[in-house]
Each structure stands twice: as structure tokens, then as C-alpha cells.
Amino acid sequence: MPLIFIGTLGAMYYFLSSSDEDVQVRQDSYLSLQDCQADWGSDDPERCRADDSLDNSSSHGGGSASHSFYTSQANNDVRSTHYSGPRYFWQRTDTGGYPMEIRPDGTTRQITGAKVSNGQPSHAFGSKFSSGSVSRGGFGSSAGHFSAGG
Amino acid sequence: MERLEIPVRPDFAAKLEAVGLSFHSWENYWKEDACYRFSAEQIDEIESVTEELHRMCLLAVEHVVKTRDFARLGIPEVFWEAITSSWQRREPSLYGRFDLAYDGVNPPKMLEYNADTPTSLLESAVAQWYWLEDCFPQADQFNSLHERLVARWRELDLPAQPVHIASIADNEEDWVCTHYLVDTALQAGFAAEHIDLEDIGWNSAARAFVDIEDKQIATLFKLYPWEWMMRESFGENIPGSSTRFIEPLWKSLLACKGILPILWALFPDHPNLLPAYFSSEGLTSYVKKPLFSREGANVELYRDGKQLHADADGPYGAEGYVYQGLAEIPCFAGKYPVIGAWVVGDEAAGICVREDTTPVTTNQSNFVPHYFE
């Protein structure tokens, strides 16, 4: 049975976790339903929705949520009808990862059948990002001076 | 099974500290001026009973999920679907520990199942193993905990991101237990790090739990009871979050003492169970246990209707009680031992013995090593 060298664990982890894995939520915009489905598939009709919220707006306009911004990949070609893909973040794995949809009720689920790879849609004209706000201290209040184990 | 008084190792403190058991002398927790000797047949019995009880507990979980009997177990309704989903997906478990009453002669009796947040892990897996090598090298010990934990991490099919292993801040015992688990995860080939539970963050946009650097927590081992997590402010974020929890949500059913009367109803008169009910009606010698409690807090003992023991100092009992027939805990030289029977995955993985001067095992009970031959 090997000896335990607890003091080395922190340094080992710091080395292993040096990649950038910050959670970033993204939603891509499309000029047509076909473009959206080319990235996200057509299995779920709720996944690509007509969205008029960007009509007459600049492609660089700011988002409404805190810490969010909007970027364009193709000029200022915003038309009166366009489509939005799902809100999602990229779940990284050792084989690249997969998109996780954040549904309107706040729950998440893996998106299967999507054609986006490495978190990059290929048919979108723009994407909205949000890093969100982080709160802490929501766990731990019940313990008092007691051990949480048994 | 017998209790032997033996000489202590002259350098035992340094040896325990070398493996990380920093709190060995608190209330004389680690006690090696005595040990318990078992026969191989007794160990075989404990092993088979442990696996039988674990199988019965899984059937009890299946029963609760099927009948949606969550309310009697004090589970908030918002978690019912998430528990059902966790069970239906058979989210794998890492480990747990039964507490058994056993005298070496009569069948072991299940006192409870610490299925969610068992501690005493480092001393069981490592410290008593080195004690055996020093003191009884010719004997054996029922202890494959370390090897099985390392192997079990590999079976969990975890995502590639680091495993976060959390315990509450400023609690030495929990810190030691979780840092040992970090070590087992590292030895299994995973990146793993400890995080204070209070430092866990919630990213509202991503609807994801994050660590102190705002990186998503893909897998979280939490040495923190489900019943507490469910009722704290972040609890509402658990269902539907992308974080994978260890232990899984379905284990909250086994961590509740309400599983005891459910087991008794499903397996009446089973030789390894004690009668248990949601009311004391018909019982004269029994233990009154809060649905949620740990380390003997708020437990009351009655024999022939007379109270023998009561601990009112703990914080438990608000969610209700169960009533379990009084087990006959054997007494060796004035000490009452309870067998901690470890389960890793679905297999028995070893035992520990903790003894006390009363029949109730508490956080001040002594850890006494064991061997068999």
C-alpha cells in the first residue's frame, strides 16, 4: 500500500488544470432556419427559433445580461427575420466535448445530433456570449460546529 | 471475536501522522492499546451479510422510487424527480459504511447505513493496515478499501475535467477524509482537487456549479449530507445542473433513517435487520433515531420503557424519528464495539471497529484496529 504524500497534491493538480475551462454561455444567430439546422440538426423543432429581437440592431450591440456582449462574423448583414440556436455551453471532454443546452426552465441536457464541433458553429452569422455572475456561500450553512460526516 | 489488550507501538503517533491521521489523539480517538481479533469464519459472515444488506438496500431504493414514498423520508418535493432520474440512470456510487451490531456468535444486525457521508476512512484503509504490518504481520485484516477505492474511481466513467472533492472548512476530520479521497482519485489517474464546500460557486448564466477560479465543476464529491444540501440556498440549483454528484442523489434515500422501517416492511424478520417502525407503538425496548442524524446525536435508548440514554445536544429531529428495536451490543471490558462494514461500489471492502463506554457510537468513540486469523 503506497504512502500518502498529501502535500504534493495541490501542485500536481495545478499543473493538470492549467487549460482555460471557464464556463461561458453562448447563443448563435442565423440568417435562415436552414443555416441553424445545419449546425443543430432538425430533430428538435424547439432548438432553432425565429427571433426578431435583433431587428434593426447593430451586429455589435450589447446584450441585456450583465457581462454579455455580441459579436458578428459576417459584416452587418442583419435581416428582419433570423433564427437563434439554443443557449448552450461547451462541456469539455478528453475527446473534444459536446454542447450542453440550457433550457428555458433552467435545466441542462446534452445536445445530441448537433454538427457544431469544438464549440464553433459553422453557419452562424453572430454569437452572443455571457459569462454570467457567480455567487458563493450557498452550501455549508447547516454544519455549524458539527462534522458533516458520520 | 475477542478484545485483546496489547502494547502500543512506541512511535505510533509519528506513524499515524506520517499517513495523514492528524487527529489521532483527539479524545484518544485512535486506540491501539487494544485490538479486536476475529476468526476467518466471522469475517466471512460479516462480508456476506454486508453484501446482502447492500442488495436489500438497493431493493428498498427501488421500492421508494416506484411508490414515490419520498415524503416519509423527509425529501423535499422539488427533488423527487431528480432522485428518480438518478436512480433510473443507476448513477454509480463510490462507497458507504454499514454500522453493525455483532458479538461473533449471533447474526450481525444492521444499525444503520452511512451511505452518503461516511468518515473514518483513512484510519480504516491505511492507518490500521500499517498497524497490522507492525503488530501482527503473520495475521490478516479484512481491508481492501484502498485498492477498491482506486479501482472504483476508474469504474465511474467520469468526464475528463478534474474531480472536485469538497468538505466544510475548518473541520480537520472531514479535511483528512476528503484529502485521502483526493489521493485515491489521483492514483486512479484523475485530476482531482479539494475545495471547501463554502467556496463552491453558482454561475447563474451557465446554471453550473463552479470552483474558486470560476471553472465548471463537472464532478463533485461532497462530504456533506444531501439532506443539508437540499435545504440550503444553492439546493434548488441541483436538479438539472450539469454537475455530476458523488454520492449520487438516490443515496439520499439510504442516508435517511426512514429506510430502516421500509427495509423491515420489505424483509420482515430478516436475521440481519432489527424491527423498525415510524412509531414506537408496540415497542418497549427501542432506539429513537432522528430521520437525519449522525454520530449518535439526538439518539435516545429505551429498555422496558425506561430511558437509558438521551442526547439532546445535537441539531437533529425536526424532520421526525424512527423507532428501531434495541440491539444487544456486546460488552468487552466495559466497551461497546460497533462494526463499521465498508462497501465500495456494490462489494464489501473491509471493516473498522469503533467502541464506546455506552451502546451509542458517537463522534468521541475510539477507533480500535482489528485482525483475523
Coordinates of C-alpha atoms in Angstrom, one line a residue:
Chain A
M1 CA 0.0 0.0 0.0
P2 CA 1.6 3.3 -1.0
L3 CA 2.4 6.0 1.4
I4 CA 0.4 9.2 1.1
F5 CA 2.0 12.5 0.3
I6 CA -0.9 14.9 0.7
G7 CA 1.3 17.9 0.5
T8 CA 2.1 17.2 -3.2
L9 CA -1.5 17.0 -4.3
G10 CA -2.1 20.7 -4.8
A11 CA 0.9 21.2 -7.0
M12 CA 0.0 18.2 -9.1
Y13 CA -3.5 19.5 -9.7
Y14 CA -2.4 22.9 -10.6
F15 CA -0.3 21.5 -13.4
L16 CA -3.1 19.3 -14.6
S17 CA -5.8 22.0 -14.7
S18 CA -4.0 24.8 -16.5
S19 CA -6.3 24.8 -19.5
D20 CA -8.9 27.5 -19.9
E21 CA -12.2 25.9 -19.0
D22 CA -14.2 28.9 -17.8
V23 CA -17.9 28.4 -18.2
Q24 CA -19.2 30.6 -21.0
V25 CA -22.8 30.5 -22.2
R26 CA -23.3 31.1 -25.9
Q27 CA -26.2 31.5 -28.3
D28 CA -25.7 31.7 -32.1
S29 CA -27.8 33.6 -34.6
Y30 CA -28.6 32.5 -38.1
L31 CA -29.9 34.1 -41.3
S32 CA -32.1 31.2 -42.1
L33 CA -33.7 28.2 -40.5
Q34 CA -31.7 26.0 -42.8
D35 CA -28.4 27.5 -41.5
C36 CA -29.5 26.9 -37.9
Q37 CA -30.5 23.4 -38.6
A38 CA -27.2 22.8 -40.4
D39 CA -25.5 23.4 -37.1
W40 CA -28.0 22.0 -34.7
G41 CA -30.0 19.4 -36.6
S42 CA -33.7 19.2 -37.2
D43 CA -34.6 16.6 -34.6
D44 CA -35.9 19.1 -32.1
P45 CA -38.0 21.9 -33.6
E46 CA -37.6 24.0 -30.5
R47 CA -33.9 24.2 -31.0
C48 CA -33.9 26.7 -33.8
R49 CA -36.4 29.5 -33.3
A50 CA -37.4 32.6 -35.2
D51 CA -36.1 35.6 -33.3
D52 CA -36.9 39.2 -34.0
S53 CA -35.0 40.7 -31.1
L54 CA -32.1 41.8 -33.2
D55 CA -34.0 43.5 -36.0
N56 CA -32.6 46.9 -36.8
S57 CA -29.8 46.4 -34.2
S58 CA -26.1 46.7 -34.7
S59 CA -24.3 43.4 -35.0
H60 CA -22.1 44.7 -32.2
G61 CA -24.9 45.7 -29.9
G62 CA -24.6 44.8 -26.3
G63 CA -26.7 42.1 -24.7
S64 CA -29.1 42.7 -21.9
A65 CA -27.5 40.5 -19.4
S66 CA -24.5 41.6 -17.3
H67 CA -21.1 40.6 -18.6
S68 CA -22.6 39.8 -22.0
F69 CA -21.6 41.0 -25.5
Y70 CA -22.4 40.4 -29.0
T71 CA -20.1 39.7 -32.0
S72 CA -20.6 39.4 -35.7
Q73 CA -18.8 37.0 -38.0
A74 CA -20.2 38.4 -41.3
N75 CA -20.5 42.1 -41.8
N76 CA -23.6 43.9 -40.6
D77 CA -25.9 41.7 -42.6
V78 CA -28.7 41.6 -40.2
R79 CA -32.0 40.9 -41.8
S80 CA -35.5 41.4 -40.5
T81 CA -36.0 37.6 -40.0
H82 CA -33.4 35.5 -38.4
Y83 CA -33.1 32.5 -36.1
S84 CA -31.5 31.7 -32.8
G85 CA -30.0 28.4 -31.9
P86 CA -30.0 27.0 -28.4
R87 CA -28.4 28.6 -25.3
Y88 CA -25.6 26.3 -24.5
F89 CA -22.1 25.9 -23.1
W90 CA -19.4 23.6 -24.2
Q91 CA -18.8 20.6 -22.0
R92 CA -15.2 19.7 -22.5
T93 CA -14.0 16.1 -22.5
D94 CA -10.8 14.4 -23.5
T95 CA -12.2 13.7 -26.9
G96 CA -13.2 17.4 -27.5
G97 CA -16.6 17.7 -25.8
Y98 CA -20.2 18.4 -26.6
P99 CA -22.7 21.2 -26.3
M100 CA -25.0 21.4 -23.2
E101 CA -28.3 23.1 -23.8
I102 CA -29.7 25.4 -21.1
R103 CA -33.4 25.1 -21.5
P104 CA -35.9 27.9 -20.6
D105 CA -36.7 26.2 -17.3
G106 CA -33.0 26.4 -16.4
T107 CA -32.3 22.7 -16.6
T108 CA -29.5 21.4 -18.8
R109 CA -29.1 18.5 -21.2
Q110 CA -26.6 17.2 -23.7
I111 CA -27.4 18.2 -27.3
T112 CA -27.1 15.1 -29.5
G113 CA -27.0 15.2 -33.2
A114 CA -25.5 18.7 -33.4
K115 CA -23.0 19.3 -36.1
V116 CA -21.0 22.0 -34.3
S117 CA -17.6 20.9 -33.4
N118 CA -15.2 22.2 -30.7
G119 CA -17.8 24.7 -29.7
Q120 CA -17.7 26.5 -33.0
P121 CA -20.8 26.8 -35.2
S122 CA -20.0 27.0 -38.9
H123 CA -23.2 28.5 -40.2
A124 CA -23.9 31.3 -37.7
F125 CA -23.5 35.0 -38.5
G126 CA -23.1 36.0 -34.9
S127 CA -22.9 34.8 -31.4
K128 CA -24.0 36.2 -28.0
F129 CA -21.8 35.3 -25.0
S130 CA -22.4 35.6 -21.4
S131 CA -20.1 34.6 -18.6
G132 CA -22.8 35.2 -16.0
S133 CA -22.4 36.2 -12.4
V134 CA -21.1 33.9 -9.8
S135 CA -22.4 33.7 -6.2
R136 CA -20.8 31.7 -3.4
G137 CA -21.7 30.5 0.1
G138 CA -24.9 28.7 -0.9
F139 CA -23.7 25.5 0.7
G140 CA -22.3 24.9 4.2
S141 CA -24.6 26.7 6.5
S142 CA -26.1 23.7 8.1
A143 CA -23.0 22.2 9.5
G144 CA -22.5 24.6 12.5
H145 CA -19.6 23.1 14.5
F146 CA -20.5 19.6 13.6
S147 CA -18.7 17.3 11.2
A148 CA -20.6 16.7 8.0
G149 CA -19.5 13.0 8.1
G150 CA -20.7 10.1 10.1
Chain B
M1 CA -14.4 -12.2 18.3
E2 CA -12.5 -11.0 21.3
R3 CA -10.9 -7.9 22.6
L4 CA -7.2 -8.1 23.4
E5 CA -5.2 -5.7 25.4
I6 CA -1.8 -5.2 23.7
P7 CA 1.3 -2.9 23.9
V8 CA 1.2 0.2 21.8
R9 CA 3.9 0.9 19.3
P10 CA 6.4 3.4 20.9
D11 CA 6.3 5.6 17.8
F12 CA 2.7 5.2 16.9
A13 CA 1.9 8.9 16.9
A14 CA 4.6 9.7 14.4
K15 CA 3.5 6.7 12.2
L16 CA -0.1 7.9 12.2
E17 CA 0.8 11.4 11.4
A18 CA 3.0 10.2 8.5
V19 CA 0.0 8.8 6.8
G20 CA -2.1 11.9 7.5
L21 CA -4.1 10.9 10.5
S22 CA -3.5 14.2 12.3
F23 CA -6.3 14.0 14.8
H24 CA -5.4 10.6 16.2
S25 CA -5.1 11.8 19.8
W26 CA -8.2 14.0 20.0
E27 CA -10.2 12.4 22.8
N28 CA -7.8 9.5 22.4
Y29 CA -9.6 8.7 19.2
W30 CA -7.0 6.2 17.9
K31 CA -6.7 3.4 20.5
E32 CA -4.1 0.8 19.9
D33 CA -3.6 -0.5 23.5
A34 CA -6.3 -2.9 22.5
C35 CA -7.5 -4.6 19.3
Y36 CA -10.2 -7.0 18.2
R37 CA -9.4 -10.4 16.9
F38 CA -11.8 -12.2 14.6
S39 CA -11.8 -15.7 13.1
A40 CA -11.8 -16.2 9.4
E41 CA -15.3 -17.6 9.6
Q42 CA -16.6 -14.5 11.4
I43 CA -15.0 -12.2 8.8
D44 CA -16.7 -14.4 6.0
E45 CA -20.0 -13.9 7.8
I46 CA -19.6 -10.1 8.1
E47 CA -18.6 -9.9 4.4
S48 CA -21.6 -11.9 3.1
V49 CA -24.0 -10.1 5.4
T50 CA -22.7 -6.7 4.3
E51 CA -23.3 -7.5 0.6
E52 CA -26.7 -9.0 1.4
L53 CA -27.7 -5.8 3.3
H54 CA -26.4 -3.7 0.5
R55 CA -28.5 -5.6 -2.1
M56 CA -31.6 -5.3 0.2
C57 CA -31.0 -1.5 0.5
L58 CA -30.9 -1.2 -3.3
L59 CA -34.2 -3.0 -3.5
A60 CA -35.6 -0.6 -0.8
V61 CA -34.5 2.3 -3.0
E62 CA -36.3 0.8 -5.9
H63 CA -39.4 0.4 -3.8
V64 CA -39.3 4.0 -2.6
V65 CA -38.9 5.3 -6.1
K66 CA -41.6 3.1 -7.5
T67 CA -44.1 4.0 -4.8
R68 CA -42.9 7.6 -4.6
D69 CA -42.7 7.3 -0.9
F70 CA -40.3 10.3 -0.7
A71 CA -42.3 12.4 1.8
R72 CA -41.9 9.9 4.7
L73 CA -38.2 10.1 4.2
G74 CA -38.2 13.9 4.5
I75 CA -37.2 14.5 0.9
P76 CA -38.4 17.9 -0.4
E77 CA -40.7 17.5 -3.3
V78 CA -38.5 19.5 -5.7
F79 CA -36.0 16.6 -5.6
W80 CA -38.4 13.7 -6.2
E81 CA -37.9 13.7 -10.0
A82 CA -34.2 14.3 -9.8
I83 CA -33.8 11.3 -7.4
T84 CA -36.0 9.2 -9.6
S85 CA -33.9 10.1 -12.6
S86 CA -30.6 9.5 -10.7
W87 CA -31.8 6.0 -9.7
Q88 CA -33.2 5.1 -13.1
R89 CA -29.9 6.1 -14.7
R90 CA -28.2 4.0 -12.0
E91 CA -25.7 6.8 -11.3
P92 CA -22.8 4.8 -9.7
S93 CA -21.9 5.1 -6.1
L94 CA -18.4 5.3 -4.7
Y95 CA -18.7 4.0 -1.1
G96 CA -20.7 3.6 2.1
R97 CA -20.5 2.1 5.5
F98 CA -22.9 -0.1 7.4
D99 CA -22.9 0.1 11.2
L100 CA -23.5 -3.4 12.5
A101 CA -24.1 -4.9 16.0
Y102 CA -22.1 -8.1 16.2
D103 CA -20.9 -10.3 19.0
G104 CA -19.2 -13.0 17.0
V105 CA -21.9 -15.5 17.8
N106 CA -25.3 -14.2 16.7
P107 CA -26.0 -12.8 13.2
P108 CA -24.9 -9.3 12.7
K109 CA -27.7 -6.7 12.9
M110 CA -27.8 -3.6 10.8
L111 CA -28.0 -0.5 12.9
E112 CA -27.9 1.9 10.0
Y113 CA -26.3 2.6 6.7
N114 CA -24.0 5.6 6.4
A115 CA -24.5 5.6 2.6
D116 CA -23.9 9.3 1.9
T117 CA -21.1 10.8 4.0
P118 CA -19.1 8.1 5.9
T119 CA -15.9 9.1 7.5
S120 CA -13.2 7.1 9.5
L121 CA -11.9 6.3 6.0
L122 CA -8.2 7.0 6.2
E123 CA -7.8 5.2 9.5
S124 CA -9.8 2.2 8.2
A125 CA -8.0 2.0 4.9
V126 CA -4.4 3.0 5.7
A127 CA -3.7 3.5 9.4
Q128 CA -4.9 0.2 10.7
W129 CA -3.2 -1.6 7.8
Y130 CA 0.2 -0.3 8.8
W131 CA -0.7 -1.2 12.4
L132 CA -1.3 -4.8 11.3
E133 CA 2.0 -4.9 9.4
D134 CA 3.8 -3.7 12.5
C135 CA 2.0 -5.7 15.2
F136 CA 0.5 -8.8 13.6
P137 CA 2.4 -9.4 10.4
Q138 CA 1.5 -13.0 10.4
A139 CA -2.2 -12.3 10.6
D140 CA -4.7 -10.8 8.1
Q141 CA -7.1 -7.9 8.1
F142 CA -10.4 -7.5 6.4
N143 CA -9.3 -4.4 4.5
S144 CA -9.2 -3.9 0.7
L145 CA -10.5 -0.4 1.0
H146 CA -7.6 1.4 -0.6
E147 CA -7.3 -0.8 -3.7
R148 CA -11.0 -0.9 -4.2
L149 CA -11.5 2.8 -3.9
V150 CA -8.8 3.4 -6.6
A151 CA -10.4 0.8 -8.8
R152 CA -13.9 2.2 -8.2
W153 CA -12.9 5.7 -9.3
R154 CA -11.9 4.2 -12.7
E155 CA -15.3 2.5 -13.0
L156 CA -17.2 5.7 -12.5
D157 CA -17.0 6.8 -16.2
L158 CA -16.2 10.4 -15.1
P159 CA -15.8 13.3 -17.5
A160 CA -12.2 14.4 -18.3
Q161 CA -12.4 17.5 -16.2
P162 CA -10.9 17.5 -12.7
V163 CA -12.8 15.8 -9.9
H164 CA -13.6 18.3 -7.1
I165 CA -13.7 16.8 -3.7
A166 CA -15.4 19.1 -1.1
S167 CA -15.7 19.3 2.7
I168 CA -16.6 22.0 5.0
A169 CA -13.9 24.5 6.0
D170 CA -12.2 24.2 9.3
N171 CA -13.1 20.6 10.1
E172 CA -10.0 18.5 10.5
E173 CA -11.7 15.1 10.4
D174 CA -13.6 15.9 7.2
W175 CA -10.5 17.6 5.7
V176 CA -8.4 14.5 6.3
C177 CA -11.1 12.2 4.9
T178 CA -11.5 14.2 1.7
H179 CA -7.8 14.6 1.1
Y180 CA -7.4 10.9 1.3
L181 CA -10.1 10.6 -1.3
V182 CA -8.2 13.1 -3.5
D183 CA -5.2 10.8 -3.2
T184 CA -7.2 7.8 -4.3
A185 CA -8.7 9.7 -7.3
L186 CA -5.2 10.8 -8.3
Q187 CA -3.9 7.2 -8.0
A188 CA -6.8 6.2 -10.3
G189 CA -5.4 8.6 -12.9
F190 CA -7.8 11.5 -12.5
A191 CA -7.0 15.1 -11.9
A192 CA -8.5 15.9 -8.5
E193 CA -8.5 18.8 -6.1
H194 CA -10.0 19.6 -2.7
I195 CA -12.4 22.5 -2.4
D196 CA -14.0 24.0 0.7
L197 CA -17.7 23.5 0.3
E198 CA -18.4 27.1 1.2
D199 CA -16.2 28.2 -1.8
I200 CA -18.4 26.4 -4.4
G201 CA -20.0 29.0 -6.7
W202 CA -23.1 29.1 -8.8
N203 CA -22.9 30.6 -12.3
S204 CA -26.4 31.8 -12.9
A205 CA -26.0 32.2 -16.7
A206 CA -24.5 28.8 -17.3
R207 CA -26.6 27.3 -14.5
A208 CA -23.5 25.5 -13.4
F209 CA -21.6 25.0 -10.2
V210 CA -18.1 26.4 -10.4
D211 CA -14.9 26.3 -8.4
I212 CA -12.9 29.1 -6.9
E213 CA -11.5 30.0 -10.3
D214 CA -15.0 30.0 -11.9
K215 CA -14.3 26.8 -13.8
Q216 CA -17.2 24.5 -14.2
I217 CA -17.4 21.7 -11.6
A218 CA -18.0 18.6 -13.8
T219 CA -17.8 16.1 -10.9
L220 CA -18.3 16.9 -7.3
F221 CA -17.7 14.5 -4.4
K222 CA -19.2 16.2 -1.4
L223 CA -18.7 15.1 2.1
Y224 CA -21.8 17.0 3.0
P225 CA -25.2 15.3 3.6
W226 CA -27.8 15.5 0.8
E227 CA -30.4 16.5 3.4
W228 CA -28.5 19.6 4.2
M229 CA -27.6 20.4 0.6
M230 CA -31.3 20.1 -0.4
R231 CA -32.3 22.7 2.2
E232 CA -29.6 25.3 1.6
S233 CA -29.8 28.2 -0.8
F234 CA -28.0 26.5 -3.6
G235 CA -30.1 23.4 -3.2
E236 CA -32.7 24.5 -5.7
N237 CA -30.0 24.6 -8.4
I238 CA -29.1 20.9 -8.0
P239 CA -31.8 19.4 -10.2
G240 CA -31.0 20.0 -13.8
S241 CA -27.4 21.2 -13.2
S242 CA -24.7 19.7 -15.3
T243 CA -22.6 18.7 -12.3
R244 CA -22.3 15.0 -11.5
F245 CA -22.5 14.3 -7.8
I246 CA -20.8 11.6 -5.8
E247 CA -22.6 10.2 -3.9
P248 CA -25.5 10.3 -6.3
L249 CA -28.8 11.8 -5.4
W250 CA -30.5 8.4 -4.9
K251 CA -28.3 7.7 -2.0
S252 CA -30.1 10.4 0.0
L253 CA -32.8 7.7 0.5
L254 CA -30.4 5.3 2.2
A255 CA -28.9 8.1 4.3
C256 CA -32.3 8.7 5.9
K257 CA -33.1 6.5 8.9
G258 CA -36.6 6.2 7.4
I259 CA -35.1 3.5 5.2
L260 CA -35.0 1.2 8.3
P261 CA -38.7 0.7 8.7
I262 CA -39.0 0.4 4.9
L263 CA -36.4 -2.4 5.0
W264 CA -38.2 -4.1 7.9
A265 CA -41.5 -4.0 6.0
L266 CA -39.9 -5.4 2.8
F267 CA -37.9 -8.1 4.7
P268 CA -39.8 -8.8 7.9
D269 CA -37.9 -10.9 10.4
H270 CA -34.8 -10.9 8.3
P271 CA -32.0 -12.2 10.6
N272 CA -29.7 -9.2 9.9
L273 CA -32.4 -6.5 10.5
L274 CA -33.9 -5.1 13.6
P275 CA -37.6 -4.3 13.8
A276 CA -38.1 -0.7 12.8
Y277 CA -41.2 1.5 12.5
F278 CA -42.2 5.1 12.1
S279 CA -43.9 5.0 15.5
S280 CA -42.9 3.4 18.8
E281 CA -46.3 1.7 19.2
G282 CA -45.7 -1.9 20.4
L283 CA -42.0 -1.4 21.2
T284 CA -40.8 -1.3 24.8
S285 CA -37.1 -1.7 24.2
Y286 CA -36.0 0.5 21.3
V287 CA -33.8 3.3 20.0
K288 CA -35.4 6.5 18.9
K289 CA -33.4 8.0 16.0
P290 CA -34.0 11.2 14.1
L291 CA -34.6 10.7 10.4
F292 CA -31.4 12.6 9.8
S293 CA -28.7 12.5 12.3
R294 CA -25.0 11.5 12.5
E295 CA -22.6 10.3 15.1
G296 CA -25.2 9.4 17.7
A297 CA -26.6 12.9 18.1
N298 CA -30.2 13.2 19.4
V299 CA -30.5 9.4 19.8
E300 CA -32.5 8.0 22.7
L301 CA -32.4 4.5 24.1
Y302 CA -35.3 2.8 26.0
R303 CA -35.3 -0.6 27.7
D304 CA -38.6 -1.9 29.0
G305 CA -40.0 1.6 28.6
K306 CA -37.3 3.2 30.7
Q307 CA -34.9 5.7 29.2
L308 CA -31.3 4.6 29.4
H309 CA -29.6 7.2 27.2
A310 CA -30.5 10.5 25.7
D311 CA -28.5 13.1 23.8
A312 CA -30.4 16.4 23.3
D313 CA -27.4 18.5 22.3
G314 CA -27.5 17.8 18.6
P315 CA -29.3 19.7 15.9
Y316 CA -31.4 16.8 14.6
G317 CA -35.0 15.7 14.9
A318 CA -37.0 18.4 13.2
E319 CA -38.0 16.1 10.3
G320 CA -39.2 13.3 12.5
Y321 CA -38.0 10.0 14.0
V322 CA -37.9 6.3 13.5
Y323 CA -38.0 3.6 16.2
Q324 CA -35.7 0.7 16.0
G325 CA -35.7 -2.4 18.2
L326 CA -32.9 -2.3 20.7
A327 CA -29.8 -4.2 19.5
E328 CA -27.8 -6.1 22.0
I329 CA -24.4 -4.5 21.6
P330 CA -21.8 -6.9 23.2
C331 CA -19.7 -5.5 26.0
F332 CA -16.0 -6.3 26.1
A333 CA -14.2 -5.0 29.2
G334 CA -16.7 -2.2 29.6
K335 CA -16.5 -1.2 25.9
Y336 CA -19.3 -1.5 23.4
P337 CA -17.9 -2.1 19.9
V338 CA -19.8 -1.4 16.7
I339 CA -18.6 -2.9 13.4
G340 CA -18.3 -0.5 10.5
A341 CA -18.6 -2.6 7.4
W342 CA -17.4 -0.8 4.3
V343 CA -19.0 -1.1 0.8
V344 CA -17.1 0.2 -2.3
G345 CA -19.3 0.1 -5.3
D346 CA -21.5 -2.9 -4.6
E347 CA -18.9 -5.0 -2.8
A348 CA -17.8 -5.4 0.8
A349 CA -14.4 -3.9 1.2
G350 CA -13.4 -4.2 4.9
I351 CA -14.3 -3.3 8.4
C352 CA -13.4 -0.9 11.2
V353 CA -14.3 -1.2 14.8
R354 CA -15.3 1.8 17.0
E355 CA -16.0 1.3 20.6
D356 CA -17.5 3.5 23.3
T357 CA -18.4 3.3 27.0
T358 CA -22.1 3.4 26.1
P359 CA -24.0 1.4 23.5
V360 CA -24.3 4.5 21.3
T361 CA -21.4 5.2 18.9
T362 CA -20.6 8.9 18.8
N363 CA -18.0 11.2 17.4
Q364 CA -16.0 10.6 20.5
S365 CA -15.9 6.8 20.2
N366 CA -12.5 5.2 19.9
F367 CA -11.1 3.6 16.7
V368 CA -9.7 0.2 17.6
P369 CA -7.8 -1.8 14.9
H370 CA -8.5 -5.4 14.2
Y371 CA -7.0 -8.6 12.6
F372 CA -8.2 -12.1 11.9
E373 CA -6.6 -15.4 11.6

